[in-house]
PDB file of C-alpha atoms and ligand atoms in Angstrom:
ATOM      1  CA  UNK A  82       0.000   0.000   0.000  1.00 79.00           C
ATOM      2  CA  UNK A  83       1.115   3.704  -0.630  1.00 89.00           C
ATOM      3  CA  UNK A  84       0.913   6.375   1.978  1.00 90.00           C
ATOM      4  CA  UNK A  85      -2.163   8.091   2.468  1.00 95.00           C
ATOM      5  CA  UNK A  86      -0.327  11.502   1.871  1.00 98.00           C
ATOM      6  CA  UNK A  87       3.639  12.018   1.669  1.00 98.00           C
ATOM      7  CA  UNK A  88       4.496  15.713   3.317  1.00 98.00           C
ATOM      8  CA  UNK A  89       6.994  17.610   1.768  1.00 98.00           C
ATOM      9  CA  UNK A  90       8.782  21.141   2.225  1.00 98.00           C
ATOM     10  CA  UNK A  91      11.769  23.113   3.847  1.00 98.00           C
ATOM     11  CA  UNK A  92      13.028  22.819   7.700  1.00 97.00           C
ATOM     12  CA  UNK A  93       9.995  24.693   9.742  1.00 97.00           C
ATOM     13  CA  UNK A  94       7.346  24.238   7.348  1.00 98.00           C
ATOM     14  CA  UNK A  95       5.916  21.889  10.009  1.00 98.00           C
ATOM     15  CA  UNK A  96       6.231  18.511   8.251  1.00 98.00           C
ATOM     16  CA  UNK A  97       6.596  16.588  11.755  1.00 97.00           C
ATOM     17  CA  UNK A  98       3.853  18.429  13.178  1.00 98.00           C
ATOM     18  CA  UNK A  99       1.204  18.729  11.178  1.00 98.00           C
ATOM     19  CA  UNK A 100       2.572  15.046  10.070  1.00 98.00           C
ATOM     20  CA  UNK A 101       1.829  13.504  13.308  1.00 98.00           C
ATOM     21  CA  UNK A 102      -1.239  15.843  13.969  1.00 98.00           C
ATOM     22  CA  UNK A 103      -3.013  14.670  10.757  1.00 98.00           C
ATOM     23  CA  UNK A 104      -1.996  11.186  10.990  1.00 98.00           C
ATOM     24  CA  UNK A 105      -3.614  11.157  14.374  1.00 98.00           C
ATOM     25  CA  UNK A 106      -7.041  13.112  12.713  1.00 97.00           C
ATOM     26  CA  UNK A 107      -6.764  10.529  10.030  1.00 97.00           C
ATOM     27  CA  UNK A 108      -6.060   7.339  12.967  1.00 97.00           C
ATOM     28  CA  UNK A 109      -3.087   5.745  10.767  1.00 97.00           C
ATOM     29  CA  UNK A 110       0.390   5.620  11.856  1.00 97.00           C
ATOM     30  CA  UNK A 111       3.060   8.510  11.189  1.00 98.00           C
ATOM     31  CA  UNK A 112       6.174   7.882   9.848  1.00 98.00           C
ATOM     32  CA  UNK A 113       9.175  10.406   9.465  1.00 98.00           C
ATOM     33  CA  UNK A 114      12.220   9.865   7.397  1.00 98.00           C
ATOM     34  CA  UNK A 115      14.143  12.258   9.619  1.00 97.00           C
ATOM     35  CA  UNK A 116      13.386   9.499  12.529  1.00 97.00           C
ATOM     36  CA  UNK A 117      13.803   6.560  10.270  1.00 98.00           C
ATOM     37  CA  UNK A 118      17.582   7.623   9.283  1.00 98.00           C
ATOM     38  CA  UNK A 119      18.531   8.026  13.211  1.00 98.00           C
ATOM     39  CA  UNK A 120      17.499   4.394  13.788  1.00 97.00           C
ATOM     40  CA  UNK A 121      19.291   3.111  11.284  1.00 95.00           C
ATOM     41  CA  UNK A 122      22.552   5.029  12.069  1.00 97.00           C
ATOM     42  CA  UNK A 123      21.788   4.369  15.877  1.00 98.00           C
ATOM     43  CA  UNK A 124      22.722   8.129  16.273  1.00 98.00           C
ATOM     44  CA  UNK A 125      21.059  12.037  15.673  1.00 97.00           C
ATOM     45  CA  UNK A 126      21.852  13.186  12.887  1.00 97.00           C
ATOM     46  CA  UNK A 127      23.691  16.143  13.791  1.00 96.00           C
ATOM     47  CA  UNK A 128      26.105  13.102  14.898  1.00 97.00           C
ATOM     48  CA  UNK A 129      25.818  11.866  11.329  1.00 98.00           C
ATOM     49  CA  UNK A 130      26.822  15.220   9.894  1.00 97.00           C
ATOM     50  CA  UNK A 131      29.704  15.379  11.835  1.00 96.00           C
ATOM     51  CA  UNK A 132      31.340  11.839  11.674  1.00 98.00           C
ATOM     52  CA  UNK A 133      30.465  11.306   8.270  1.00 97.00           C
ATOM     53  CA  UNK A 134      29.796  14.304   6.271  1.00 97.00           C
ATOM     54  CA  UNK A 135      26.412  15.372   4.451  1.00 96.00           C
ATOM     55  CA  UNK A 136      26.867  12.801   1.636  1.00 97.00           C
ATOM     56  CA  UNK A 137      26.517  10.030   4.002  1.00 97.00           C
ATOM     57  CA  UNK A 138      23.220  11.563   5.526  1.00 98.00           C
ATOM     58  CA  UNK A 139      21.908  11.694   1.793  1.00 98.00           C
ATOM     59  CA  UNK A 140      22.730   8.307   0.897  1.00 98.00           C
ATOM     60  CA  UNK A 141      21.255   6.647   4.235  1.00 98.00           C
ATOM     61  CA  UNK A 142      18.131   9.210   3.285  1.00 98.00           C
ATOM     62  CA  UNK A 143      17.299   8.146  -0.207  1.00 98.00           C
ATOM     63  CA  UNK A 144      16.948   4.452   1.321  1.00 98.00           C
ATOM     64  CA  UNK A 145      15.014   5.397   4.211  1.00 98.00           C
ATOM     65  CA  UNK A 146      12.928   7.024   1.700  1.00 98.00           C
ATOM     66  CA  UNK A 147      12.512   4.017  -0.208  1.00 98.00           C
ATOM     67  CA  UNK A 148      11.944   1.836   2.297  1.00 97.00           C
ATOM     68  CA  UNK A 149       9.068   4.383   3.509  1.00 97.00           C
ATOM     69  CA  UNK A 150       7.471   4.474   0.622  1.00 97.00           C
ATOM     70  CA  UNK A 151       7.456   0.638   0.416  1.00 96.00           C
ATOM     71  CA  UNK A 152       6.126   0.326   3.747  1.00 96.00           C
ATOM     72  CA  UNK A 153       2.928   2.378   3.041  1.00 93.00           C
ATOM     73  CA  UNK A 154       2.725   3.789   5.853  1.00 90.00           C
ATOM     74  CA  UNK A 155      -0.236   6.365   6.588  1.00 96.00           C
ATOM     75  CA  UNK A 156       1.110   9.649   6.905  1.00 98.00           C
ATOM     76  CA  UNK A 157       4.621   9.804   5.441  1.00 98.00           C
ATOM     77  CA  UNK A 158       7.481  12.807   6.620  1.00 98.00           C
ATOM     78  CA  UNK A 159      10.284  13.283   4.229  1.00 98.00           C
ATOM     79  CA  UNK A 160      13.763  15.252   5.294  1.00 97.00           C
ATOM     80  CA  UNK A 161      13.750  18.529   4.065  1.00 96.00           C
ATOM     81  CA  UNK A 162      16.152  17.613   1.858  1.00 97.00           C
ATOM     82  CA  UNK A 163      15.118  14.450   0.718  1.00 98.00           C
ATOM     83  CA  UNK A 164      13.923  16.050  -2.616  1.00 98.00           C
ATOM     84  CA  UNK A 165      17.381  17.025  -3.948  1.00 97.00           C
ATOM     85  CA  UNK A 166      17.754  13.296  -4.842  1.00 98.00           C
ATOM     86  CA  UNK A 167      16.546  12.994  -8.628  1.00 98.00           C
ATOM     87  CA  UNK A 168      15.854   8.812  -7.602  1.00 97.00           C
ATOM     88  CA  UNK A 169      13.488  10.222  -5.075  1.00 98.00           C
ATOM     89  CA  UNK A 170      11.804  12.659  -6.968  1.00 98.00           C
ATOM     90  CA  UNK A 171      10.892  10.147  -9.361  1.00 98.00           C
ATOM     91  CA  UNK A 172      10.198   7.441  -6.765  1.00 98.00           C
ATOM     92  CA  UNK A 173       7.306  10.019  -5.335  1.00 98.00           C
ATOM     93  CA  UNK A 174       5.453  10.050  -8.935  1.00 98.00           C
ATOM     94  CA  UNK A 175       2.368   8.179  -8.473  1.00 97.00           C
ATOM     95  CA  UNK A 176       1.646   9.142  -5.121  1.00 98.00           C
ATOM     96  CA  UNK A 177      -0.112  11.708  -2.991  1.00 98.00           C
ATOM     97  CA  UNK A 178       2.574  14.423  -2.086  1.00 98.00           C
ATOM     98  CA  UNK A 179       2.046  17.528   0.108  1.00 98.00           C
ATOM     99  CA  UNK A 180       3.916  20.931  -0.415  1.00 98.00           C
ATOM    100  CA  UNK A 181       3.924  22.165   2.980  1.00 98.00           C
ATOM    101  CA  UNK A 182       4.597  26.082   1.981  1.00 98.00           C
ATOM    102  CA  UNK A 183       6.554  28.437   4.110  1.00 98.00           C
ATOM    103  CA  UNK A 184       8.594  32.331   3.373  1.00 98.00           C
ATOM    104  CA  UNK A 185      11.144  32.617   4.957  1.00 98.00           C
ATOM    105  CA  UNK A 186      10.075  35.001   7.875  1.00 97.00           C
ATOM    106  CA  UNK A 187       8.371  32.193   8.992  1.00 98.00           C
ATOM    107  CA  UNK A 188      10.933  29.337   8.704  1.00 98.00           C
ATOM    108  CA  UNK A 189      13.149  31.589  10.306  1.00 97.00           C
ATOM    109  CA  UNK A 190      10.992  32.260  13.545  1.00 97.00           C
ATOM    110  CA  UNK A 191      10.138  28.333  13.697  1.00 97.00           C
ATOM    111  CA  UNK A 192      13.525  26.974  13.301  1.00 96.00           C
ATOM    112  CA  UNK A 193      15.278  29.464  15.792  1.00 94.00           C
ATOM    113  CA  UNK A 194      18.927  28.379  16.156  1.00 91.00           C
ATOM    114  CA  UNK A 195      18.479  25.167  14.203  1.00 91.00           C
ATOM    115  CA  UNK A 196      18.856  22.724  17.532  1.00 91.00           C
ATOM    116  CA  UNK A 197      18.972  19.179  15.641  1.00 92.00           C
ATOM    117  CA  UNK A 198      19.345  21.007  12.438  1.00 94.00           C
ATOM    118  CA  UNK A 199      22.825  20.378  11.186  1.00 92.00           C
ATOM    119  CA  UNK A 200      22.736  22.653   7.844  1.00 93.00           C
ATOM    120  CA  UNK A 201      21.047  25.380  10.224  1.00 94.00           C
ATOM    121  CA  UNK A 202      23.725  25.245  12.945  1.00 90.00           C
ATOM    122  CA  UNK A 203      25.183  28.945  11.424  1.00 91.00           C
ATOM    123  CA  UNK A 204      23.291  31.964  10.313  1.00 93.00           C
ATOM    124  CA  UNK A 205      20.275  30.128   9.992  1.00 94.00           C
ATOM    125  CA  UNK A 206      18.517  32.903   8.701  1.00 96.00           C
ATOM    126  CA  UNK A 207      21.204  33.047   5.193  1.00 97.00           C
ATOM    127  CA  UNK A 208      20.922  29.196   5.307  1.00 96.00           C
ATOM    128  CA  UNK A 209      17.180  29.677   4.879  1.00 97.00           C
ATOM    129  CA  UNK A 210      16.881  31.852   2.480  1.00 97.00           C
ATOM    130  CA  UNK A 211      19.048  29.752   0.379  1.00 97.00           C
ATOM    131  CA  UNK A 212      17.341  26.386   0.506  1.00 97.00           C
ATOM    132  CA  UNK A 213      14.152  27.831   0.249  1.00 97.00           C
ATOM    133  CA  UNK A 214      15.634  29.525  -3.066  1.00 97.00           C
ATOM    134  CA  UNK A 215      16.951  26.364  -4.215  1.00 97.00           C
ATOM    135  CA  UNK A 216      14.343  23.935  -3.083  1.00 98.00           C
ATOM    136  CA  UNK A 217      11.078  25.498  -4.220  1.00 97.00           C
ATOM    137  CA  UNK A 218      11.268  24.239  -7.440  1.00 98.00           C
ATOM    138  CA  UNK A 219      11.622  20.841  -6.534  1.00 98.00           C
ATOM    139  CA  UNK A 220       8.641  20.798  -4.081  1.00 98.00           C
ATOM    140  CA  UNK A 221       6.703  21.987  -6.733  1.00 98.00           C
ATOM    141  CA  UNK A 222       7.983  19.227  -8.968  1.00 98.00           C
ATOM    142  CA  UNK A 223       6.956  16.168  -6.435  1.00 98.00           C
ATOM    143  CA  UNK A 224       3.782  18.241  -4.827  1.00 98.00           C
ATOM    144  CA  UNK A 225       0.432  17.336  -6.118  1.00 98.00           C
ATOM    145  CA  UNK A 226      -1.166  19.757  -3.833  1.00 98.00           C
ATOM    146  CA  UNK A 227       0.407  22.914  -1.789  1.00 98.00           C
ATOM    147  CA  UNK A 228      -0.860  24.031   1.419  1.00 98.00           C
ATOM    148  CA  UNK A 229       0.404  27.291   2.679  1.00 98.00           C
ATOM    149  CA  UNK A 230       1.348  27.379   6.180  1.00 98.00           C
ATOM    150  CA  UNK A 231       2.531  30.855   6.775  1.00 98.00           C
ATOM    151  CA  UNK A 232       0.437  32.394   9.551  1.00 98.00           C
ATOM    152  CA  UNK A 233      -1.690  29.691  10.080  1.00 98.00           C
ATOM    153  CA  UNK A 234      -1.889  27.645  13.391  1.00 98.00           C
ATOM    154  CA  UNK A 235      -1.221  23.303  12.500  1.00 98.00           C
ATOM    155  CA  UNK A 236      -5.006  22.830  12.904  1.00 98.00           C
ATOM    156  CA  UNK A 237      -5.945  24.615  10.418  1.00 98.00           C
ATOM    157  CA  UNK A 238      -3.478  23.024   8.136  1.00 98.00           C
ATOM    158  CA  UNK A 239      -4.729  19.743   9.245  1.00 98.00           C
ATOM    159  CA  UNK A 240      -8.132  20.391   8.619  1.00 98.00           C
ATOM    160  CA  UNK A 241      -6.875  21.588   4.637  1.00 98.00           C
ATOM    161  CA  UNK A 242      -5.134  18.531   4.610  1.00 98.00           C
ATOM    162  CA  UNK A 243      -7.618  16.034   5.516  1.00 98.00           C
ATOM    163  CA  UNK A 244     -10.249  17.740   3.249  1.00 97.00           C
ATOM    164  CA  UNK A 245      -8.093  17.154  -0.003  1.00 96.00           C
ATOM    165  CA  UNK A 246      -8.098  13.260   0.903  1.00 94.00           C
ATOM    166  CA  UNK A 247     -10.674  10.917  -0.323  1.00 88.00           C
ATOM    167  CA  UNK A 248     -12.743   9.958   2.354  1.00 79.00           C
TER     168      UNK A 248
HETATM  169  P1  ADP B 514       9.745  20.323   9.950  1.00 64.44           P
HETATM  170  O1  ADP B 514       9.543  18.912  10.417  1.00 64.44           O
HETATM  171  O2  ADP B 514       9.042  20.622   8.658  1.00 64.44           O
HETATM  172  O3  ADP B 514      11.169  20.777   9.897  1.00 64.44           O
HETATM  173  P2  ADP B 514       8.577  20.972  12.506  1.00 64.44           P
HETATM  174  O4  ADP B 514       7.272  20.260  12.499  1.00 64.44           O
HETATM  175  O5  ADP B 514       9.709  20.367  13.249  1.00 64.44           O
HETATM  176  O6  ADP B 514       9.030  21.295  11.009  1.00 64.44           O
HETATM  177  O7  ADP B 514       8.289  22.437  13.055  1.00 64.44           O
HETATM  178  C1  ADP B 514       9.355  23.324  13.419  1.00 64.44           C
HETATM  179  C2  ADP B 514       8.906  24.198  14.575  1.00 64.44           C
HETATM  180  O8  ADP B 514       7.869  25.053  14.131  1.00 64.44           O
HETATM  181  C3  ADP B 514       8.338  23.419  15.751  1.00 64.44           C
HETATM  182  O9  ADP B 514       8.724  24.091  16.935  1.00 64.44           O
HETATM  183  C4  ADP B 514       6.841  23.510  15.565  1.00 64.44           C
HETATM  184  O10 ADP B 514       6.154  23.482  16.775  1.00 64.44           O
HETATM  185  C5  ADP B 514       6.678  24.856  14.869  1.00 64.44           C
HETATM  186  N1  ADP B 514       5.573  24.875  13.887  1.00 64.44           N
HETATM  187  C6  ADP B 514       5.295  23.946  12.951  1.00 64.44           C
HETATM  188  N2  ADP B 514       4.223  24.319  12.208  1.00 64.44           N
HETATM  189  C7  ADP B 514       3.831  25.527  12.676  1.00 64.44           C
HETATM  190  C8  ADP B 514       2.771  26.461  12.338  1.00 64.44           C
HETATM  191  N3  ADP B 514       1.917  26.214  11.344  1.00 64.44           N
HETATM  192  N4  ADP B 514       2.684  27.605  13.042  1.00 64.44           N
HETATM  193  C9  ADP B 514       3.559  27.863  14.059  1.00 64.44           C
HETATM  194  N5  ADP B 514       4.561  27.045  14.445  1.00 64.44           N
HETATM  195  C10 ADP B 514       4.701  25.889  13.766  1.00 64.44           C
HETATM  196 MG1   MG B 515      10.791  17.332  10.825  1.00 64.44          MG
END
């Protein structure tokens, strides 16, 4: 089985909230990549960053994406930066995939100092900017919907959420 919905977008845009909020409205399990990659390592991945570099991280990422997808399971996170892979942007055709939207005057005020965030760790704010410049595209590429999250509490992106699905 495929994932009910897959939840895309940059650090902040609330993927692990509103992931595990809407998975809990919906009453299937939540599943984030972010998580998945940890277990596998058997460390956070700030750790990862720093004993093995970001190309590492991306490699054990496009298998825990993989593996995700496989498992089906009902409400699916993805690493921010999951979508720079070209082998996962064409393993998400074919299935639901929320753009979780956010400018960067949000992003900044929800990430703060980047705490578990290892690209964040310095001058977030730059940082932002210029994976949100780099990245849009490619949510827009894998999204089949975009939900804008800017200024709007997680219920209420729930609630969009949920109303897109087939019921
Ligand atoms: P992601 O998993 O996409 O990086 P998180 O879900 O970890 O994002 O959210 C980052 C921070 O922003 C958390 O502290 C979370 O509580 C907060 N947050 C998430 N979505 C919203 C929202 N819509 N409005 C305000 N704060 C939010
Ligand atoms: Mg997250």
């Amino acid at each position: 089985m495929a994932p009910v919905v897959v939840l895309v977008g940059a650090p902040g845009c609330g993927k692990t909230t509103v992931g595990q909020a809407l998975a809990a409205t919906l009453g299937v399990e939540f599943r984030d990549t972010d998580a998945d990659i940890e277990q596998m390592a058997g460390k956070p991945i700030p750790e990862i960053f720093i004993d093995e570099g970001e190309a590492h991280f991306r490699t054990l990422e496009r298998a825990a994406v993989a593996a995700a997808l496989a498992a089906g399971t009902g409400v699916l996170a993805l690493g921010g930066g999951a979508v720079l892979a070209e082998e996962t942007r064409a393993a998400l055709v074919g299935h639901r995939v929320v753009h979780l939207s956010v400018e960067l005057p949000d992003a900044v005020k929800r990430v703060g100092l980047g705490a578990g965030r290892p690209l964040l760790a310095i001058n977030p704010r730059a940082t932002l900017k210029h994976l949100l410049d780099q990245r849009r595209p490619l949510y827009a590429e894998v999204a089949t919907e975009t939900v804008t999250t800017d200024g709007r509490p997680p219920t209420a992106i729930v609630a969009e959420i949920a109303a897109l699905l087939p019921r």
